[in-house]
mmCIF file with all atom_site columns, C-alpha atoms in Angstrom:
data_model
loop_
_atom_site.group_PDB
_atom_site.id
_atom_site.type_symbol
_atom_site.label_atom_id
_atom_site.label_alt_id
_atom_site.label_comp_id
_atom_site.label_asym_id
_atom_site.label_entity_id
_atom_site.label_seq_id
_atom_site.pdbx_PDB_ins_code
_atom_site.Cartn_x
_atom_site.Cartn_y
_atom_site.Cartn_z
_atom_site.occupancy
_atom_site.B_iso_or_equiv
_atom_site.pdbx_formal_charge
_atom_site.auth_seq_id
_atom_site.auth_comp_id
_atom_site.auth_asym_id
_atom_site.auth_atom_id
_atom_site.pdbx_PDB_model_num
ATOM 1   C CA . UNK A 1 1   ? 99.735  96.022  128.338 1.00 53.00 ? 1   UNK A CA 1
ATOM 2   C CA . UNK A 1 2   ? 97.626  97.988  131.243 1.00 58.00 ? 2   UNK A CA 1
ATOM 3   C CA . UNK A 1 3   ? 94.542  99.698  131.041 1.00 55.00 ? 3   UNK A CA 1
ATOM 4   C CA . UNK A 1 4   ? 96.424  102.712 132.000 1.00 53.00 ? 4   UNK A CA 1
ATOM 5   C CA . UNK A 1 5   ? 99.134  102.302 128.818 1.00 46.00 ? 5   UNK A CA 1
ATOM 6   C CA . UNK A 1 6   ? 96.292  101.713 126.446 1.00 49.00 ? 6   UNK A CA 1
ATOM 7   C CA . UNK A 1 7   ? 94.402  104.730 127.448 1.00 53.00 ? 7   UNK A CA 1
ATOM 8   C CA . UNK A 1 8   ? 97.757  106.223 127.061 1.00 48.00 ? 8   UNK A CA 1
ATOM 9   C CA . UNK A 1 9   ? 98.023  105.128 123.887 1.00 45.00 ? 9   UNK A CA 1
ATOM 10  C CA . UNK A 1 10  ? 94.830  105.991 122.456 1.00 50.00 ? 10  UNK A CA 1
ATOM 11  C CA . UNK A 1 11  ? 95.445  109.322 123.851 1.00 45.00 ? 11  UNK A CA 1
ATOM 12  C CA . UNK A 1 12  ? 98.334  110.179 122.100 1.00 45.00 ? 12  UNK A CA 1
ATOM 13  C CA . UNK A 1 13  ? 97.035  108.738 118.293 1.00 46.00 ? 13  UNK A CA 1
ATOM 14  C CA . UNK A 1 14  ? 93.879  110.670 118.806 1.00 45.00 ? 14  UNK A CA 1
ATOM 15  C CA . UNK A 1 15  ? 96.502  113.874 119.444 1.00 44.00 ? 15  UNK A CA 1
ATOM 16  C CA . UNK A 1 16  ? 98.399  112.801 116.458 1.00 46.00 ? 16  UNK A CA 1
ATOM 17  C CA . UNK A 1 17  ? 95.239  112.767 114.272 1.00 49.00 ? 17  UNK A CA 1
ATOM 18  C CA . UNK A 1 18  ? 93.541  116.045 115.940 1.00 48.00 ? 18  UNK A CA 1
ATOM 19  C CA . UNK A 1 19  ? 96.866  117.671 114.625 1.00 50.00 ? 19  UNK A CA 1
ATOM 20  C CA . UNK A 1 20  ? 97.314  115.981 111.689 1.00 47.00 ? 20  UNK A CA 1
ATOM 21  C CA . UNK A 1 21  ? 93.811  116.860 110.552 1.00 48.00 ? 21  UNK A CA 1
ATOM 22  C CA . UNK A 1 22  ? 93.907  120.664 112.282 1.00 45.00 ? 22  UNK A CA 1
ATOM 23  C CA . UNK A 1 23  ? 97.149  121.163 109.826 1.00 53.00 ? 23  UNK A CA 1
ATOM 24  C CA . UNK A 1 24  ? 95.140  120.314 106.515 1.00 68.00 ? 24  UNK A CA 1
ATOM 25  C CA . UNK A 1 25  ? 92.681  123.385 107.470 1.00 55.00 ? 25  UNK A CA 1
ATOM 26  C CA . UNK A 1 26  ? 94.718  125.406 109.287 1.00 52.00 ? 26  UNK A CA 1
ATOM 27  C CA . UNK A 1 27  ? 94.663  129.303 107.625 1.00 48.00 ? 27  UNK A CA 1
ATOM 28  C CA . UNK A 1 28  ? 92.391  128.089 105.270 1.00 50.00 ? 28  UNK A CA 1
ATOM 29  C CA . UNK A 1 29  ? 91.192  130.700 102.734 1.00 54.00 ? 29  UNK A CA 1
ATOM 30  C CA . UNK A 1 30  ? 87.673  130.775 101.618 1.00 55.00 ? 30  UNK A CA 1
ATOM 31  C CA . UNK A 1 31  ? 85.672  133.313 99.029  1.00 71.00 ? 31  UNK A CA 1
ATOM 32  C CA . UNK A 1 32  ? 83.711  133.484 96.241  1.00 87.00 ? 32  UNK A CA 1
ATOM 33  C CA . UNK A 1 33  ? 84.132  131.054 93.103  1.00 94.00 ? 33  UNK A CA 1
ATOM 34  C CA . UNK A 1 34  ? 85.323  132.397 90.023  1.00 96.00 ? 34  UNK A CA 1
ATOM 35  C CA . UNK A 1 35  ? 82.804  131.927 87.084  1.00 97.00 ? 35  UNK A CA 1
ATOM 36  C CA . UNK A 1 36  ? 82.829  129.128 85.264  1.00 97.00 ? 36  UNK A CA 1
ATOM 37  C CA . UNK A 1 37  ? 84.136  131.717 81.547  1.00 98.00 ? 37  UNK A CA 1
ATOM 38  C CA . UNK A 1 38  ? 87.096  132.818 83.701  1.00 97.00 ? 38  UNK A CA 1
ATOM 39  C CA . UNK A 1 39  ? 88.152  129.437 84.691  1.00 98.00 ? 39  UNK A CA 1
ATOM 40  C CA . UNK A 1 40  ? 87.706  128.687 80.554  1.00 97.00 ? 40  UNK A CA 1
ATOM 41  C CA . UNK A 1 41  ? 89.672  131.507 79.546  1.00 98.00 ? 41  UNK A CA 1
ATOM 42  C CA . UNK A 1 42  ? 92.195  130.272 81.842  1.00 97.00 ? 42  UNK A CA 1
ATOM 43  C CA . UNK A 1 43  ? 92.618  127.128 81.037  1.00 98.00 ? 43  UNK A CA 1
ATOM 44  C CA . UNK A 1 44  ? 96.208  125.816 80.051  1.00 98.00 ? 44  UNK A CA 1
ATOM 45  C CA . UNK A 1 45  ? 97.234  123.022 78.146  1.00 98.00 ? 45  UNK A CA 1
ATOM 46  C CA . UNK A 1 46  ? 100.422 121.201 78.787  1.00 98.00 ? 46  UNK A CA 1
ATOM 47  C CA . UNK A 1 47  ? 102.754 119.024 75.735  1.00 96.00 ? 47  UNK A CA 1
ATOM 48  C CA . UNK A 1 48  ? 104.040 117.010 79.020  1.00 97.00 ? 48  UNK A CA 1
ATOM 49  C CA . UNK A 1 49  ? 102.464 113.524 79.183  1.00 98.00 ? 49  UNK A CA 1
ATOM 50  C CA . UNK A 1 50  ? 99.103  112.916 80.788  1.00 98.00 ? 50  UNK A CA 1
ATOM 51  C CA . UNK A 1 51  ? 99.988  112.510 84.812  1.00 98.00 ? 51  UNK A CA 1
ATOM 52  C CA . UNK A 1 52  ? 98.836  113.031 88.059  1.00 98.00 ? 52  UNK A CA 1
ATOM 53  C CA . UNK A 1 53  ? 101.166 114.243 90.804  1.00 98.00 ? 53  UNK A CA 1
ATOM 54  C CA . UNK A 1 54  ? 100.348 114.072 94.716  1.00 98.00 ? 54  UNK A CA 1
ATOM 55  C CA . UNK A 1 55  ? 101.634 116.492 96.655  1.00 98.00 ? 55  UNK A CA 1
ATOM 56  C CA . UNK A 1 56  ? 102.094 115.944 100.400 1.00 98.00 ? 56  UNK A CA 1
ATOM 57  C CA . UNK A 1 57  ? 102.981 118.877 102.677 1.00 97.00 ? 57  UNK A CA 1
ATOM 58  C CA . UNK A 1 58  ? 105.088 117.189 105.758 1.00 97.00 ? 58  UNK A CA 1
ATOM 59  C CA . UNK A 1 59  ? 106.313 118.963 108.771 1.00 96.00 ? 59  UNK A CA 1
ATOM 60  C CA . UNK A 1 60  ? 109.558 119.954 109.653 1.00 95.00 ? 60  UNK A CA 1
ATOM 61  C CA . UNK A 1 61  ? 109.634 119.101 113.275 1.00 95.00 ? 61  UNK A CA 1
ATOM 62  C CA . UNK A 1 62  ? 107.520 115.854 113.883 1.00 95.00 ? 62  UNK A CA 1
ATOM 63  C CA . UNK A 1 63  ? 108.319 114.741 110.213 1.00 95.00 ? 63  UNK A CA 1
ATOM 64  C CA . UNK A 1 64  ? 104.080 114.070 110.050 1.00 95.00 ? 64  UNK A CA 1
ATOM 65  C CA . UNK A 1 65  ? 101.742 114.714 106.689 1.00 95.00 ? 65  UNK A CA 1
ATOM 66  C CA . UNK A 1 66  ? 99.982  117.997 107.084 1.00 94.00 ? 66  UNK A CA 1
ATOM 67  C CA . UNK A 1 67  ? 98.282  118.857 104.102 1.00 96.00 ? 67  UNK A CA 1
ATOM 68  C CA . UNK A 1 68  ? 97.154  116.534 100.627 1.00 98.00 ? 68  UNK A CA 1
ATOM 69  C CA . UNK A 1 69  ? 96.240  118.269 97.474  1.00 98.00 ? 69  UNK A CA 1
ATOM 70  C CA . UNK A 1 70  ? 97.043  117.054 93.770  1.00 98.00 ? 70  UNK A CA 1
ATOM 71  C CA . UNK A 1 71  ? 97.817  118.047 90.371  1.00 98.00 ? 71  UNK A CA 1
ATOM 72  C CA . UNK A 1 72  ? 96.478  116.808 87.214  1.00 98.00 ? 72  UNK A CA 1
ATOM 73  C CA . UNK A 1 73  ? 97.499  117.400 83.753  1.00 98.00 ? 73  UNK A CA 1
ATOM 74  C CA . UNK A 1 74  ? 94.893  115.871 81.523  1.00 98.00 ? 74  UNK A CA 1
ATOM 75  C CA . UNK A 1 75  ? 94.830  116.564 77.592  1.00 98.00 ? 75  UNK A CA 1
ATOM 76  C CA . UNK A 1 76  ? 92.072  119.095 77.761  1.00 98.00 ? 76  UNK A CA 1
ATOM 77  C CA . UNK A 1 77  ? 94.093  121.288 80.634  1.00 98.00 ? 77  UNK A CA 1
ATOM 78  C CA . UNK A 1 78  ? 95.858  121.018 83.703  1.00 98.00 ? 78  UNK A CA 1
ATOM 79  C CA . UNK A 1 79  ? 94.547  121.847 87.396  1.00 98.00 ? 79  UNK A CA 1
ATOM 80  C CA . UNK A 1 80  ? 95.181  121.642 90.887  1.00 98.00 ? 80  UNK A CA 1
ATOM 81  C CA . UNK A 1 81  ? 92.770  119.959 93.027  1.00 98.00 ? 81  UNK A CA 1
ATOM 82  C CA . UNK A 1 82  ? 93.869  121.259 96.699  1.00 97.00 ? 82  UNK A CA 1
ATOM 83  C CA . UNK A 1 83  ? 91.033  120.258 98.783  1.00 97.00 ? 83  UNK A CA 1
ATOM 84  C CA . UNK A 1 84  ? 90.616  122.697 101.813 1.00 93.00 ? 84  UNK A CA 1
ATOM 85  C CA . UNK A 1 85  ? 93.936  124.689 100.691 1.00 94.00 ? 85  UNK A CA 1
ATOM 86  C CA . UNK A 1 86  ? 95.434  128.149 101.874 1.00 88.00 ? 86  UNK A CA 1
ATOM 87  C CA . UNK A 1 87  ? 97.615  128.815 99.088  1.00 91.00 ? 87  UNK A CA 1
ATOM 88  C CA . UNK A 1 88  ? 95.381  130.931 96.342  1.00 91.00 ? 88  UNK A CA 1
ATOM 89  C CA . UNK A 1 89  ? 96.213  133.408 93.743  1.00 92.00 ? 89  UNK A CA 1
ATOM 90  C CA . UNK A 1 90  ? 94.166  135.983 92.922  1.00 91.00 ? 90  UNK A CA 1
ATOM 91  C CA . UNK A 1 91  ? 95.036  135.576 89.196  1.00 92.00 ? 91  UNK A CA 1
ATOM 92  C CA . UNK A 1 92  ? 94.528  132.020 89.054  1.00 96.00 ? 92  UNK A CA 1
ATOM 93  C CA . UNK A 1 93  ? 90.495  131.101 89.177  1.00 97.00 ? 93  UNK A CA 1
ATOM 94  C CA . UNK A 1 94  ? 89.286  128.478 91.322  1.00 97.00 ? 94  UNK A CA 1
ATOM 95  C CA . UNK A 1 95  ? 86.159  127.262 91.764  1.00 97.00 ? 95  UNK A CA 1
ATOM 96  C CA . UNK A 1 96  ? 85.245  124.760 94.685  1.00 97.00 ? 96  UNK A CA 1
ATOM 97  C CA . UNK A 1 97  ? 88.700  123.914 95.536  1.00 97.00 ? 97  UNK A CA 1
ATOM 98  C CA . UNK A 1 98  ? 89.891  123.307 91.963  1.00 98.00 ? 98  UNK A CA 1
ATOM 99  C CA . UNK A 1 99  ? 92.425  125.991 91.057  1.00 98.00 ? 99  UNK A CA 1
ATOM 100 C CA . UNK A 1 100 ? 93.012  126.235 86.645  1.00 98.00 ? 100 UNK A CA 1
ATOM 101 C CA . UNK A 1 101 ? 95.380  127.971 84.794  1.00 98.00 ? 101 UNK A CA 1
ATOM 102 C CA . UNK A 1 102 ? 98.131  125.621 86.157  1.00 98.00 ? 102 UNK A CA 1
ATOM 103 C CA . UNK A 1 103 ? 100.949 126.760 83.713  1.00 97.00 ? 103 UNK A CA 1
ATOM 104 C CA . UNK A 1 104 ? 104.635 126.164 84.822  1.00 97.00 ? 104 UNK A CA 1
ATOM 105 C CA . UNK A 1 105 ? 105.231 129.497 86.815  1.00 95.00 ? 105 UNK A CA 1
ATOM 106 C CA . UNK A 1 106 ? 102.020 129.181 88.437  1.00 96.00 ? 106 UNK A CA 1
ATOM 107 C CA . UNK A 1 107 ? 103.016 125.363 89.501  1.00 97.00 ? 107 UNK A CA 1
ATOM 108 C CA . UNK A 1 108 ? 106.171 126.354 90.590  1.00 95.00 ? 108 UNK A CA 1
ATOM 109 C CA . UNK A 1 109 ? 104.746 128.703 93.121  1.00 94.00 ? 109 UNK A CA 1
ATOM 110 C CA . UNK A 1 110 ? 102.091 126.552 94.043  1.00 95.00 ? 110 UNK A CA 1
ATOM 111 C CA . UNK A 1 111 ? 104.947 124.536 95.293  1.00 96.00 ? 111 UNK A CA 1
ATOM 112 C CA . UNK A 1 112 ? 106.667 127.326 96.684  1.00 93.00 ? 112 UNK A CA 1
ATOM 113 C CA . UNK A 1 113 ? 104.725 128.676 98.317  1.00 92.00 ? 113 UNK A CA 1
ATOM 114 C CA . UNK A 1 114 ? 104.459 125.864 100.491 1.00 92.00 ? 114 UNK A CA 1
ATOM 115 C CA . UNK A 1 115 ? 107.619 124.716 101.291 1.00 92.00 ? 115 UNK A CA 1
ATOM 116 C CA . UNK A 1 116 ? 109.380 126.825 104.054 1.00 91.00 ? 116 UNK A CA 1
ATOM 117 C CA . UNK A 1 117 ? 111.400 126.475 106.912 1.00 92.00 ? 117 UNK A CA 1
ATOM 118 C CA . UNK A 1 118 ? 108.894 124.398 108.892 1.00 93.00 ? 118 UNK A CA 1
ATOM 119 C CA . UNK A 1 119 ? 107.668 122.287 106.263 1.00 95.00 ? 119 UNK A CA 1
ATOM 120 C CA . UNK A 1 120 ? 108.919 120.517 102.774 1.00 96.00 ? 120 UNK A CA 1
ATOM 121 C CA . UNK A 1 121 ? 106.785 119.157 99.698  1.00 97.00 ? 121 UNK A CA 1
ATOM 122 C CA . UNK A 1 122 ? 107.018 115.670 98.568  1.00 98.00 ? 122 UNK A CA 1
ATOM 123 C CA . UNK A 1 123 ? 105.954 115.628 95.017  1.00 98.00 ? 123 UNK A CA 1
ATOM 124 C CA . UNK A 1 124 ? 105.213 112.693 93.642  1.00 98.00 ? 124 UNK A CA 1
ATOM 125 C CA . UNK A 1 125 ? 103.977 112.074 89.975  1.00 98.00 ? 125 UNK A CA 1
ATOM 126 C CA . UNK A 1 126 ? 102.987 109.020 87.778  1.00 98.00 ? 126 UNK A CA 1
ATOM 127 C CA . UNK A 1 127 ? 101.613 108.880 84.062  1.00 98.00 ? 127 UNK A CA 1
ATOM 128 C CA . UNK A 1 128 ? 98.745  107.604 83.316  1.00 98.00 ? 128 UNK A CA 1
ATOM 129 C CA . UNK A 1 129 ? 96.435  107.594 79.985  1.00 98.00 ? 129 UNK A CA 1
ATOM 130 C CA . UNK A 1 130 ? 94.763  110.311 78.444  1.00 98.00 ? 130 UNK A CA 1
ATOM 131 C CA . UNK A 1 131 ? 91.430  109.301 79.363  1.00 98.00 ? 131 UNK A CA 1
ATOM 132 C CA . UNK A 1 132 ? 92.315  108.348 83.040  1.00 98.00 ? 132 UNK A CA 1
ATOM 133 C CA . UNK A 1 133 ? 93.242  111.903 83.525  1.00 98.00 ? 133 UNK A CA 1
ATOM 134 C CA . UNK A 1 134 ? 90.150  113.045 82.040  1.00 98.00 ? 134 UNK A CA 1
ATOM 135 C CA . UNK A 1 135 ? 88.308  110.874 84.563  1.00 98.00 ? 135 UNK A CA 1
ATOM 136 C CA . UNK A 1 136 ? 90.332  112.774 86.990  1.00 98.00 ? 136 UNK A CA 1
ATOM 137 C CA . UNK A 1 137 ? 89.335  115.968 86.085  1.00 98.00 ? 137 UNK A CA 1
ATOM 138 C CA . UNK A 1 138 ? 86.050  115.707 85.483  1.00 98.00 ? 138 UNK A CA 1
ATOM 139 C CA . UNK A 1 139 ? 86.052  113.578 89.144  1.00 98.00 ? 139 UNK A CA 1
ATOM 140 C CA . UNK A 1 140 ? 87.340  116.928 91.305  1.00 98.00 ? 140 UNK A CA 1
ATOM 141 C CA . UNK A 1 141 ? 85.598  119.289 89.025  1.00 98.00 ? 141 UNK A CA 1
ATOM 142 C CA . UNK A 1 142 ? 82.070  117.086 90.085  1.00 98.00 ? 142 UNK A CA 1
ATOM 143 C CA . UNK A 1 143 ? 83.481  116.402 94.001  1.00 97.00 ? 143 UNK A CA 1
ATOM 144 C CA . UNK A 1 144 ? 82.826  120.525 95.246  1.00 95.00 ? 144 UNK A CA 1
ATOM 145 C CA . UNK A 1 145 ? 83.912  122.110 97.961  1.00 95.00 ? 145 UNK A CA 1
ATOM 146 C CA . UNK A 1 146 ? 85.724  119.914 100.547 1.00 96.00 ? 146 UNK A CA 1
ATOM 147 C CA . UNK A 1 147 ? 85.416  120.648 104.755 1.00 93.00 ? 147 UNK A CA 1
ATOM 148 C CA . UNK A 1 148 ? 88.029  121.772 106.908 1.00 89.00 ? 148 UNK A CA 1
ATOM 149 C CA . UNK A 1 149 ? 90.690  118.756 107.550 1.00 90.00 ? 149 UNK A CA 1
ATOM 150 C CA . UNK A 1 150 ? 89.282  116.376 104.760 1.00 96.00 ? 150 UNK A CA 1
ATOM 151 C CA . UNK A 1 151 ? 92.125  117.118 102.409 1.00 97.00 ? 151 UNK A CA 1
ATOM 152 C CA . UNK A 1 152 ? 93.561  113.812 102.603 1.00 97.00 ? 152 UNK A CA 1
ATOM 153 C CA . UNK A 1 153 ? 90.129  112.132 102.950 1.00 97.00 ? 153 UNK A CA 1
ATOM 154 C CA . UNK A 1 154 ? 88.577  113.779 99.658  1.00 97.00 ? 154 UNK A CA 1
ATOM 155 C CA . UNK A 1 155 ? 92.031  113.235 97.277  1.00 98.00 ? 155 UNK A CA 1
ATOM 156 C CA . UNK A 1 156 ? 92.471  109.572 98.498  1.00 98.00 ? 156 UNK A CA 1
ATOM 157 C CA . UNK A 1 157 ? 88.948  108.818 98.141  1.00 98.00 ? 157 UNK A CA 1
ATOM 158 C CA . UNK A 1 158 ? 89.180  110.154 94.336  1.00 98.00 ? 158 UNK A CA 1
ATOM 159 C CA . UNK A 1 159 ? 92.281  108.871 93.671  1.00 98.00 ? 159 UNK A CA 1
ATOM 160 C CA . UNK A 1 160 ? 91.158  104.900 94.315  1.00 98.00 ? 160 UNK A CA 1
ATOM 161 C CA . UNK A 1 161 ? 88.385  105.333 91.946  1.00 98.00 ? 161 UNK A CA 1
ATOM 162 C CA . UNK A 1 162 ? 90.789  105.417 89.410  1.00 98.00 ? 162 UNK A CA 1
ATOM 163 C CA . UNK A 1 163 ? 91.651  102.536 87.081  1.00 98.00 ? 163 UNK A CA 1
ATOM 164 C CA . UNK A 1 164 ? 95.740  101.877 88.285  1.00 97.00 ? 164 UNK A CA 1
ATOM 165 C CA . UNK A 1 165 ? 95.119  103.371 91.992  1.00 98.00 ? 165 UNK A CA 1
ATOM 166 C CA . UNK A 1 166 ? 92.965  101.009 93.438  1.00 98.00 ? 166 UNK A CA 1
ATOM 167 C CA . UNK A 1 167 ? 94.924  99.718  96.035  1.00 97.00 ? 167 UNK A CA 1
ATOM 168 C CA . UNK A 1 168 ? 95.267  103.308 97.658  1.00 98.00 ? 168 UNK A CA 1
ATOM 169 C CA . UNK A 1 169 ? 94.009  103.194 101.042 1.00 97.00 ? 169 UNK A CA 1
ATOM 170 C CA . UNK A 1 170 ? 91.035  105.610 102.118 1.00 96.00 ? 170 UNK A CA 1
ATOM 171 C CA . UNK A 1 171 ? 92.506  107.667 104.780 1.00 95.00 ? 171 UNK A CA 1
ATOM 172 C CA . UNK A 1 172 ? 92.924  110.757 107.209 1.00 95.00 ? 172 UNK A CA 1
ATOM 173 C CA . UNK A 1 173 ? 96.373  111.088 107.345 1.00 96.00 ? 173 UNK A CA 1
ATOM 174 C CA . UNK A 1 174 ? 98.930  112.746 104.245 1.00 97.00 ? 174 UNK A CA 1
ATOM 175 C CA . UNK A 1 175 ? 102.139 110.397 105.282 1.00 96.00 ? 175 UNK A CA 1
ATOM 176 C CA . UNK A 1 176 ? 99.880  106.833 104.969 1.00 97.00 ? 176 UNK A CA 1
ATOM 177 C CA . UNK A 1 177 ? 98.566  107.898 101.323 1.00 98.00 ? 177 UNK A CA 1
ATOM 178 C CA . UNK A 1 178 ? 102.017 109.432 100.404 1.00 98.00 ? 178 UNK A CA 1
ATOM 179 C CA . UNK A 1 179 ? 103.671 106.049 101.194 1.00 98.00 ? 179 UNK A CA 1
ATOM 180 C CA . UNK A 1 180 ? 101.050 103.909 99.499  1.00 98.00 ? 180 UNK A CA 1
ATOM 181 C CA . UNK A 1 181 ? 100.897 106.414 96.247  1.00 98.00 ? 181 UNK A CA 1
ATOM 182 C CA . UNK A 1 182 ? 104.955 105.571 96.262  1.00 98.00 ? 182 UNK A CA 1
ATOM 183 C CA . UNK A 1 183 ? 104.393 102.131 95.769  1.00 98.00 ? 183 UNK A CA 1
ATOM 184 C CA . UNK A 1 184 ? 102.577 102.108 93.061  1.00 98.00 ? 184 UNK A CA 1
ATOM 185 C CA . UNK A 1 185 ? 104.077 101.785 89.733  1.00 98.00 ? 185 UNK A CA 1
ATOM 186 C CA . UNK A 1 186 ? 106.025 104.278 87.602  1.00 98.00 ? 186 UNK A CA 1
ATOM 187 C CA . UNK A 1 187 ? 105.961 106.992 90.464  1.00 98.00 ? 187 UNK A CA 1
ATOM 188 C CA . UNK A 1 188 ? 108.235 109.524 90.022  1.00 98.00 ? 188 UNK A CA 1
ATOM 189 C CA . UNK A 1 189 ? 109.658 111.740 93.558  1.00 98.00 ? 189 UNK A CA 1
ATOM 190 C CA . UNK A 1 190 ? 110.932 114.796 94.680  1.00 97.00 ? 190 UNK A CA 1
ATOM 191 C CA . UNK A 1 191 ? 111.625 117.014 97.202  1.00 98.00 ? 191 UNK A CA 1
ATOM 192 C CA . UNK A 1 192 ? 110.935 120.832 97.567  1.00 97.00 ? 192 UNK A CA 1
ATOM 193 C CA . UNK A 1 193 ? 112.803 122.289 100.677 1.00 96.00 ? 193 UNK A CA 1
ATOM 194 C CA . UNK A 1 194 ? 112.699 126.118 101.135 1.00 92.00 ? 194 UNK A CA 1
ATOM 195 C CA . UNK A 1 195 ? 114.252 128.423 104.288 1.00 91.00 ? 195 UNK A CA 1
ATOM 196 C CA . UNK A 1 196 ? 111.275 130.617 104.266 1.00 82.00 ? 196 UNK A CA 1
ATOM 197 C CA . UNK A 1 197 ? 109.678 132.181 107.022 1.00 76.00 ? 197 UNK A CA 1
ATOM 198 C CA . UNK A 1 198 ? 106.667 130.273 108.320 1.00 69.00 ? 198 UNK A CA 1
ATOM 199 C CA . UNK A 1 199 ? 103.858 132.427 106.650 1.00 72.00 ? 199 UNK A CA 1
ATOM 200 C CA . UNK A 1 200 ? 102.518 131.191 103.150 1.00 71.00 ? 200 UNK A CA 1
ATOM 201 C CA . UNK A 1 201 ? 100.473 134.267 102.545 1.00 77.00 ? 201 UNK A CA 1
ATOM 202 C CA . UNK A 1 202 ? 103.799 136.507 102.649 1.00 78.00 ? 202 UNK A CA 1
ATOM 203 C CA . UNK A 1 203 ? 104.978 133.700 100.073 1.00 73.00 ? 203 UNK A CA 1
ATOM 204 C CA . UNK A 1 204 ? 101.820 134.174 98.051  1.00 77.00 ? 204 UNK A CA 1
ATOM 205 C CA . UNK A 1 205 ? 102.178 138.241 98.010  1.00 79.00 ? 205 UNK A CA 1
ATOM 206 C CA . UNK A 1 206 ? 106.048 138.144 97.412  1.00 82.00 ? 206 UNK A CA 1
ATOM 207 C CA . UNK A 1 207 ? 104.877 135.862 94.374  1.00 83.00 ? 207 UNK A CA 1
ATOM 208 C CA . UNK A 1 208 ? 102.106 137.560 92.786  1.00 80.00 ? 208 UNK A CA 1
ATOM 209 C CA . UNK A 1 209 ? 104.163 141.099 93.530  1.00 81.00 ? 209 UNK A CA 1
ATOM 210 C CA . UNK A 1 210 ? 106.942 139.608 91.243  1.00 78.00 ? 210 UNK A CA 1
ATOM 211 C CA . UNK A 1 211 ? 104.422 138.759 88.487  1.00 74.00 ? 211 UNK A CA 1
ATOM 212 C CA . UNK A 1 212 ? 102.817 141.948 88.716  1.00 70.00 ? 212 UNK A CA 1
ATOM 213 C CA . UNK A 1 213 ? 106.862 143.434 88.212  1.00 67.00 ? 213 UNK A CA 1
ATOM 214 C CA . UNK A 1 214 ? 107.494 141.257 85.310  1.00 60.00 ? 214 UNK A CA 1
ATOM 215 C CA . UNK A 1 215 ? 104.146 142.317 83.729  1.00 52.00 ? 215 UNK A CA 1
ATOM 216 C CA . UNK A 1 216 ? 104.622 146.113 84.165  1.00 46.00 ? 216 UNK A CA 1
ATOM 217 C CA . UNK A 1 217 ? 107.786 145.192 82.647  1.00 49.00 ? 217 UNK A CA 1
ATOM 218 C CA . UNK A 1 218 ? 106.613 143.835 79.695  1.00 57.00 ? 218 UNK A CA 1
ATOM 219 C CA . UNK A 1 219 ? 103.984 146.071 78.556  1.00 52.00 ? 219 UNK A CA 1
ATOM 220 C CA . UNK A 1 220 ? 106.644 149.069 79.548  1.00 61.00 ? 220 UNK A CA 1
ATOM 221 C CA . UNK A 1 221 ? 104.344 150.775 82.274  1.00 56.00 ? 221 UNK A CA 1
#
C-alpha cells in the first residue's frame, strides 16, 4: 500500500468517525433537571421481566450507527438512559440524561420518535436478574450528564461493567456495540422503520399533542 493510499485511508475513517460521533449530538436538547420528587412520583414499575434493551439509531443512507441510548427495566422502575439524546418529553422527568416514567406509551414514542424516513431503530433486549438491573440503574443514575458525541462511549462503558456483558467492547461507534450486544446470549431483536419526515421534534410535538387530546378527553374538558 502507498503512503498516498494510507493517508487516504486514514482520511476517510477519521470522516466516518467525525460523522458518526457529530450524529450522536446532533440537535441535542439541553435544560434544567427535573427534581429528584418529580422523577419519584414518576416512577413506573413494569410486571415484564427484569431486562435491558439497547437501542441503536442507524442511518438510512450510509447504513452507519448514529446514536446509542438504552432502556432498563429493573424491579424498582424502568428508565431510559439516552446519553446526549434529542428526543425529550416535557411530561416525562429527566435528570442528567436519565429519562423515568418509562411506561409503555411513553416507550413506544421514545422509539418513535426516532425512527423516520432517514433512519430506523434496532432494538435489542436481553434479561437479566433482578439485581443486575438494579446495578444498572443505580450505574446511569450515578454516571451524570454525558458530552456531546459520547453516547456510545458512556452506554458501552456501563454496559461492560455488568456481570453477563463483559465482553462488550468500549467504543465510539453505535454499529460495533450493536453487533457485539447481538452476540451475546438470549438477545432478543427488532426493527422500528417509520416514513416520517426527518425532524424528531415535529415527532415529539405530534406525540405529546395526542396525549394532551386523549387527556382532555378523559377528564371531558
Amino acid at each position: 500500500m502507498t503512503m498516498n493510499m494510507m493517508r487516504g485511508l486514514r482520511a476517510i475513517t477519521a470522516l466516518c468517525a467525525a460523522l458518526t460521533l457529530a450524529a450522536c449530538g446532533a440537535g441535542q436538547i439541553s435544560g434544567p433537571n427535573a427534581t429528584p420528587e418529580a422523577a419519584a412520583a414518576a416512577a413506573y414499575r413494569s410486571t415484564e421481566p427484569a431486562s435491558i434493551t439497547l437501542y441503536t439509531m442507524i442511518n438510512n443512507r450510509t447504513n452507519g450507527g448514529a446514536h446509542t441510548s438504552m432502556m432498563i427495566n429493573a424491579p424498582s422502575q424502568r428508565v431510559v438512559f439516552d446519553p446526549a439524546g434529542s428526543v425529550r418529553f416535557g411530561s416525562v422527568p429527566e435528570i442528567d440524561d436519565v429519562l423515568y416514567g418509562i411506561t409503555p406509551a411513553v416507550e413506544k414514542a421514545y422509539e418513535s420518535a426516532h425512527a423516520r424516513s432517514t433512519y430506523r431503530v434496532m432494538i435489542q433486549r436481553k434479561l437479566v436478574s433482578p439485581e443486575v438491573a438494579e446495578q444498572a440503574l443505580r450505574m446511569v443514575q450515578a454516571n451524570g450528564p454525558v458530552a456531546s458525541a459520547a453516547c456510545t462511549t458512556a452506554t458501552s462503558s456501563i454496559l461492560r461493567r455488568l456481570p453477563g456483558f463483559e465482553p462488550l467492547p468500549q467504543s465510539l461507534f453505535p454499529d460495533k456495540l450493536m453487533k457485539a450486544f447481538g452476540e451475546l446470549p438470549g438477545v432478543t431483536t427488532r426493527e422500528l422503520r417509520e416514513d416520517d419526515e426527518d425532524d424528531k421534534q415535529a415527532a415529539v410535538a405530534r406525540i405529546e399533542a395526542g396525549w394532551q387530546q386523549g387527556t382532555q378527553a378523559r377528564t371531558g374538558q
